[in-house]
Short mmCIF file of C-alpha atoms in Angstrom, two decimals:
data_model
loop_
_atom_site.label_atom_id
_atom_site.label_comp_id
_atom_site.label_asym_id
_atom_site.label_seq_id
_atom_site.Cartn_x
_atom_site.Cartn_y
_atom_site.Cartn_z
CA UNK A 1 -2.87 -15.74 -2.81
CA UNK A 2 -0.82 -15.53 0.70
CA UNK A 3 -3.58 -14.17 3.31
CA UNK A 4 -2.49 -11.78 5.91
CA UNK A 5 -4.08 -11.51 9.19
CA UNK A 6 -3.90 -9.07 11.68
CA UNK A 7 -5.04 -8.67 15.26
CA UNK A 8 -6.83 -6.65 16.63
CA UNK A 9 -8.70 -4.49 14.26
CA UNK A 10 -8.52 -1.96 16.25
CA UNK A 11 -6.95 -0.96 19.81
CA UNK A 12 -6.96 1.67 22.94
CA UNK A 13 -4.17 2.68 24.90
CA UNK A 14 -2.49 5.27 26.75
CA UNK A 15 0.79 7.43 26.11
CA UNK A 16 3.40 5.70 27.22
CA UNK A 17 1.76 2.64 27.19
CA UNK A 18 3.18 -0.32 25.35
CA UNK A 19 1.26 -1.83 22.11
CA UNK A 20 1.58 -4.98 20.06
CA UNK A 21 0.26 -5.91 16.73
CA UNK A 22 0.24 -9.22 15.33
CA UNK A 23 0.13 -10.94 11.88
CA UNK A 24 -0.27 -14.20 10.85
CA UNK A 25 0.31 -15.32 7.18
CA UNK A 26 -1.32 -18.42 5.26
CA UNK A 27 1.79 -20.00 4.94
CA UNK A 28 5.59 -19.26 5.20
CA UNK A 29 6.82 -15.87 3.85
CA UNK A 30 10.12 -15.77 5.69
CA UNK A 31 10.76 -12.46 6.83
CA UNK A 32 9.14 -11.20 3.51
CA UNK A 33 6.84 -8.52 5.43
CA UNK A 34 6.44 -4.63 6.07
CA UNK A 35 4.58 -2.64 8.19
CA UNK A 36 3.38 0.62 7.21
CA UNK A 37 1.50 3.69 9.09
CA UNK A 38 -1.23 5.40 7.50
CA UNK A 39 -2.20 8.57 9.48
CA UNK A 40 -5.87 10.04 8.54
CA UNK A 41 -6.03 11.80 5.42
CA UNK A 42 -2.71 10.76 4.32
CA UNK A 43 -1.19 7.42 2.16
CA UNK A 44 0.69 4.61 4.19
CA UNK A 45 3.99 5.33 5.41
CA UNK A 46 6.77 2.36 5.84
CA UNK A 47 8.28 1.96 9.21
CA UNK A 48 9.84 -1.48 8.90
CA UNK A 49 10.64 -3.80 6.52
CA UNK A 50 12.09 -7.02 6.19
CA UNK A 51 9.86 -7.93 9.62
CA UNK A 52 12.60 -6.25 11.51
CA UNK A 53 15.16 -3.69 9.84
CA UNK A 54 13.10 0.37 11.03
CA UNK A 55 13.22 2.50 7.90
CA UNK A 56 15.75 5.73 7.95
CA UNK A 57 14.19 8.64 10.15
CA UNK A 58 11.27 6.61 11.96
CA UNK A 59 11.39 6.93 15.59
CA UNK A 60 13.18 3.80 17.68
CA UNK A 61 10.07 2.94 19.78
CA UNK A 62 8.61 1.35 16.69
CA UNK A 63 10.06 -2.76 16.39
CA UNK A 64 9.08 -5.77 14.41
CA UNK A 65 9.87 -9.12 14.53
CA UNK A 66 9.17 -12.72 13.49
CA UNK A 67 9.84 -14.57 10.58
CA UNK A 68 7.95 -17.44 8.53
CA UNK A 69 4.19 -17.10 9.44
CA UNK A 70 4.15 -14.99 12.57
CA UNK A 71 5.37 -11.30 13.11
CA UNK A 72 4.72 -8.84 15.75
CA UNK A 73 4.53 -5.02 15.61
CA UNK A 74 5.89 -3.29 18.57
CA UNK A 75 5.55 0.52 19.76
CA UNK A 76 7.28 0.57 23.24
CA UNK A 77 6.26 3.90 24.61
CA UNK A 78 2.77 4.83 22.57
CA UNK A 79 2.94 8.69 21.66
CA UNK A 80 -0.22 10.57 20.86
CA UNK A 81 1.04 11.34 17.21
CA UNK A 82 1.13 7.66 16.94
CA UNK A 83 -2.15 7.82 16.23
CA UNK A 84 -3.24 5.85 13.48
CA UNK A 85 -4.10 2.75 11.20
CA UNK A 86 -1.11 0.42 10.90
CA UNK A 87 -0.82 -2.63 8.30
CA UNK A 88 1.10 -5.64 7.55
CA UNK A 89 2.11 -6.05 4.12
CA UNK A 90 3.57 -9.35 2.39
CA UNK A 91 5.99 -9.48 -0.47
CA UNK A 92 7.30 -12.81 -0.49
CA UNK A 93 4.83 -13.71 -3.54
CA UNK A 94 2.17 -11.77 -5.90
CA UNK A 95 0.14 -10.57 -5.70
CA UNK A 96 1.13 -8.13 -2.94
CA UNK A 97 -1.10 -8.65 0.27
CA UNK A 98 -1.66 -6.82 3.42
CA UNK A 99 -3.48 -7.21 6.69
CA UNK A 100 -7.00 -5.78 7.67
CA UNK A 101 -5.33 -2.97 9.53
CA UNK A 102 -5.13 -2.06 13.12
CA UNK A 103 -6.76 1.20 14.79
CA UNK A 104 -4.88 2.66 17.13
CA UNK A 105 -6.48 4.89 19.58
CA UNK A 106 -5.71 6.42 22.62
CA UNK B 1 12.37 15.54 -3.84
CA UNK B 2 10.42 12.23 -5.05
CA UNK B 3 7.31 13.38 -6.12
CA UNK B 4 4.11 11.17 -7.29
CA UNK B 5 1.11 13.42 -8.28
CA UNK B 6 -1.88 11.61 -9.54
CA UNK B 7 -4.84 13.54 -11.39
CA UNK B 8 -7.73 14.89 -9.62
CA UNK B 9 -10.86 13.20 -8.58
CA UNK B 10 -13.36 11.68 -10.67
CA UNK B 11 -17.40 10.81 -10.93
CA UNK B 12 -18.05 8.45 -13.17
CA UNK B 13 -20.84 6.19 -14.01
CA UNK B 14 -21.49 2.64 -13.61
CA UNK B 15 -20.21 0.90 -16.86
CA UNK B 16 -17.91 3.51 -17.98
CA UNK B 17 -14.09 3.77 -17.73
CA UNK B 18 -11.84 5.65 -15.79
CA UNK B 19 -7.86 6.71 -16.42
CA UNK B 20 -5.80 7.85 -13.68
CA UNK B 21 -2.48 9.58 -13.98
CA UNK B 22 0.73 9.12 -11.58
CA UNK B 23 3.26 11.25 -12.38
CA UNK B 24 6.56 10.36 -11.31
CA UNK B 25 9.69 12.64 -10.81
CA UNK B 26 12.82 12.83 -8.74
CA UNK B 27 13.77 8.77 -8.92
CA UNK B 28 14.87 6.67 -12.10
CA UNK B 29 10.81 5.66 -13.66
CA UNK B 30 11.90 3.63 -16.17
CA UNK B 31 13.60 1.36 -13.51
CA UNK B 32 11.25 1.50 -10.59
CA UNK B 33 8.15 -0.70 -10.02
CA UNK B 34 5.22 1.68 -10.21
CA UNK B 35 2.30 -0.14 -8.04
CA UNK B 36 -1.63 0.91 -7.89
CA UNK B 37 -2.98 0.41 -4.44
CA UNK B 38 -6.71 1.01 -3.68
CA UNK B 39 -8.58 1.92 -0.61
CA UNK B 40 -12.29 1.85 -0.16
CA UNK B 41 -14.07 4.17 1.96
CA UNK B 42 -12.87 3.05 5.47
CA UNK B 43 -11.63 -0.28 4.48
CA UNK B 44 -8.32 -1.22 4.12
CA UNK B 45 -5.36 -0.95 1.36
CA UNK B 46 -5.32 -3.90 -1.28
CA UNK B 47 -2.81 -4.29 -4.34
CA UNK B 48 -4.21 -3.75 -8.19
CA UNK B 49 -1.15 -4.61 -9.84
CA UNK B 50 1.45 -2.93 -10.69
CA UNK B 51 4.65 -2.43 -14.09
CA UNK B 52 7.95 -1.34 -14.17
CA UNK B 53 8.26 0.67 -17.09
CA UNK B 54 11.28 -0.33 -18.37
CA UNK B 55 9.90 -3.84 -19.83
CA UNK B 56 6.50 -2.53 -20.00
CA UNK B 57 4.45 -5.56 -19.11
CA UNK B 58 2.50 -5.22 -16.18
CA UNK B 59 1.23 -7.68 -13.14
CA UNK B 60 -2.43 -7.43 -11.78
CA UNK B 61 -3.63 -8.95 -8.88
CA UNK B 62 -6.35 -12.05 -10.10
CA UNK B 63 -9.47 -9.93 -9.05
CA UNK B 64 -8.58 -7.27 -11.55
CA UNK B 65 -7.30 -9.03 -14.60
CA UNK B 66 -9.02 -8.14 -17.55
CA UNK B 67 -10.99 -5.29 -16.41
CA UNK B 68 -7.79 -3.10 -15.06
CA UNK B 69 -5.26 -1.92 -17.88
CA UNK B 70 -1.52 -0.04 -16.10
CA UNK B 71 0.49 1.43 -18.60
CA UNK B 72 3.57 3.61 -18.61
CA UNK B 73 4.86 6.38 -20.37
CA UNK B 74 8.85 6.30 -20.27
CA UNK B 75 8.90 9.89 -22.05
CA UNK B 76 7.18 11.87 -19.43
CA UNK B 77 7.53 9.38 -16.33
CA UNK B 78 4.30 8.79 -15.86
CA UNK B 79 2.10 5.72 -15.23
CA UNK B 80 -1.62 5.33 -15.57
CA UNK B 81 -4.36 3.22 -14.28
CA UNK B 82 -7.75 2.61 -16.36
CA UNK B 83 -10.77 0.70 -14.88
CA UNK B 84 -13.19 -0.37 -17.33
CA UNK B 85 -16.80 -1.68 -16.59
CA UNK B 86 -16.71 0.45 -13.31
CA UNK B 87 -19.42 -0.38 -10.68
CA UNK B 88 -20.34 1.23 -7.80
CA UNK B 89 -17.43 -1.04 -5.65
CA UNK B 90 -14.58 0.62 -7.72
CA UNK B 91 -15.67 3.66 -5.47
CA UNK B 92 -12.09 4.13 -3.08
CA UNK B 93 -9.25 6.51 -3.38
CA UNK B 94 -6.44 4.97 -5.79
CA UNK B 95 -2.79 5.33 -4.61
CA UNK B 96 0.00 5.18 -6.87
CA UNK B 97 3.17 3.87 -5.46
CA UNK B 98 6.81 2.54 -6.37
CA UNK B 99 8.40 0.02 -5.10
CA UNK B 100 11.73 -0.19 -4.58
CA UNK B 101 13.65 -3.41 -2.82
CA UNK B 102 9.83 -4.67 -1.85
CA UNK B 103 9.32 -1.59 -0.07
CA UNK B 104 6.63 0.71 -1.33
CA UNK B 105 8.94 4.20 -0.51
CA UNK B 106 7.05 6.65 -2.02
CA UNK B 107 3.58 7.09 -2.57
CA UNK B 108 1.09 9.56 -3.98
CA UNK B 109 -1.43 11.35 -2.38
CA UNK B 110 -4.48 9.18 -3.88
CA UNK B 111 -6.94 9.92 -6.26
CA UNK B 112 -10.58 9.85 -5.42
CA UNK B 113 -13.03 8.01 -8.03
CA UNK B 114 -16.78 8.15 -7.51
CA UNK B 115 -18.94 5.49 -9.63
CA UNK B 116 -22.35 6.38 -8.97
CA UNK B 117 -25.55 6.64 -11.29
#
């Protein structure tokens, strides 16, 4: 199985600040990776896929990037409805893996 | 819309089974992959398995082979999960989910599964 991990498990910031996730995978996925937001209470939301391309509707402050082993997460200006748990997700091989999850705080 | 609505919450007991319903509406089902994502209590999401309906035969991740069956139901569009042998770690809120281009779109809103004696 590809492993996924993410850093940090969980962070503080303040609005406006800028945050940065990363992920590492166990070996080369390309850009075969998502991110998703999962807000308390609720089920994961996608924001980007393909490491880089921001789903339809999600706000541009949200980025990715990388490709092969090593992506990054990006929210330029944190808002406090940012608040939330955000994962890394790998599809370049089954089973289907995602990272530990990051807690964002403010 | 897309809707996914899974059946309600469940308490089961250790060694017993457990079938959960996803039922899908407002996207092609017999086309789409239909995945089963679980979540422990304040742990994070990991992948079950998952079948696209269409060809019937489903994929499970290694850790739930043989003791996780996903089936589909073309004629009312929905899927199902059943856990057999359930011990107390099968106790997390189960997501249904499809897939669509390797992006899991639309999901459900969980259902919650208690195993406890």
């Amino acid at each position: 199985d590809i492993q996924v991990t993410q850093s940090p498990s969980s962070l503080s910031a303040s609005v406006g600040d800028r945050v940065t996730i990363t992920c590492q995978a166990s070996q080369d996925i390309r850009h075969h990776l998502n991110w998703y937001q999962q807000k308390m209470g609720e089920a994961p939301k996608i924001l980007i896929y393909d490491a880089s391309i921001l789903e339809t509707g999600v706000p541009s402050r949200f980025s990715g990037s990388g490709s092969g082993s090593d992506f990054t997460f990006t929210i330029t200006s944190l808002q406090p409805e940012d608040i939330a748990t955000y994962y890394c997700q790998q599809f370049d091989n089954l089973p289907l893996t995602f990272g530990q999850g990051t807690k964002v705080e403010i | 819309q897309v809707q996914l609505v899974q059946s309600g919450a469940e308490v089961k007991k250790p060694g017993s089974s457990v079938k959960v319903s996803c039922k899908v509406s407002g996207v092609a089902f017999s086309t789409s992959y239909i995945t089963w994502v679980r979540q422990a209590p304040g742990q994070g999401l990991e992948w079950m398995g998952r079948i696209v309906p269409v060809v019937g035969r489903p994929s499970y991740a290694q850790k739930f082979q043989g003791r996780v069956t996903i089936t589909a139901d073309k004629s009312t569009g929905t899927a199902y999960l059943e856990i057999h042998s359930l011990r107390s770690e099968d106790t997390a809120l189960y997501y249904c989910a499809r897939q669509y281009n390797n992006i899991l779109d639309y999901w459900g809103r969980g259902t919650r599964v208690t195993v406890s004696s």
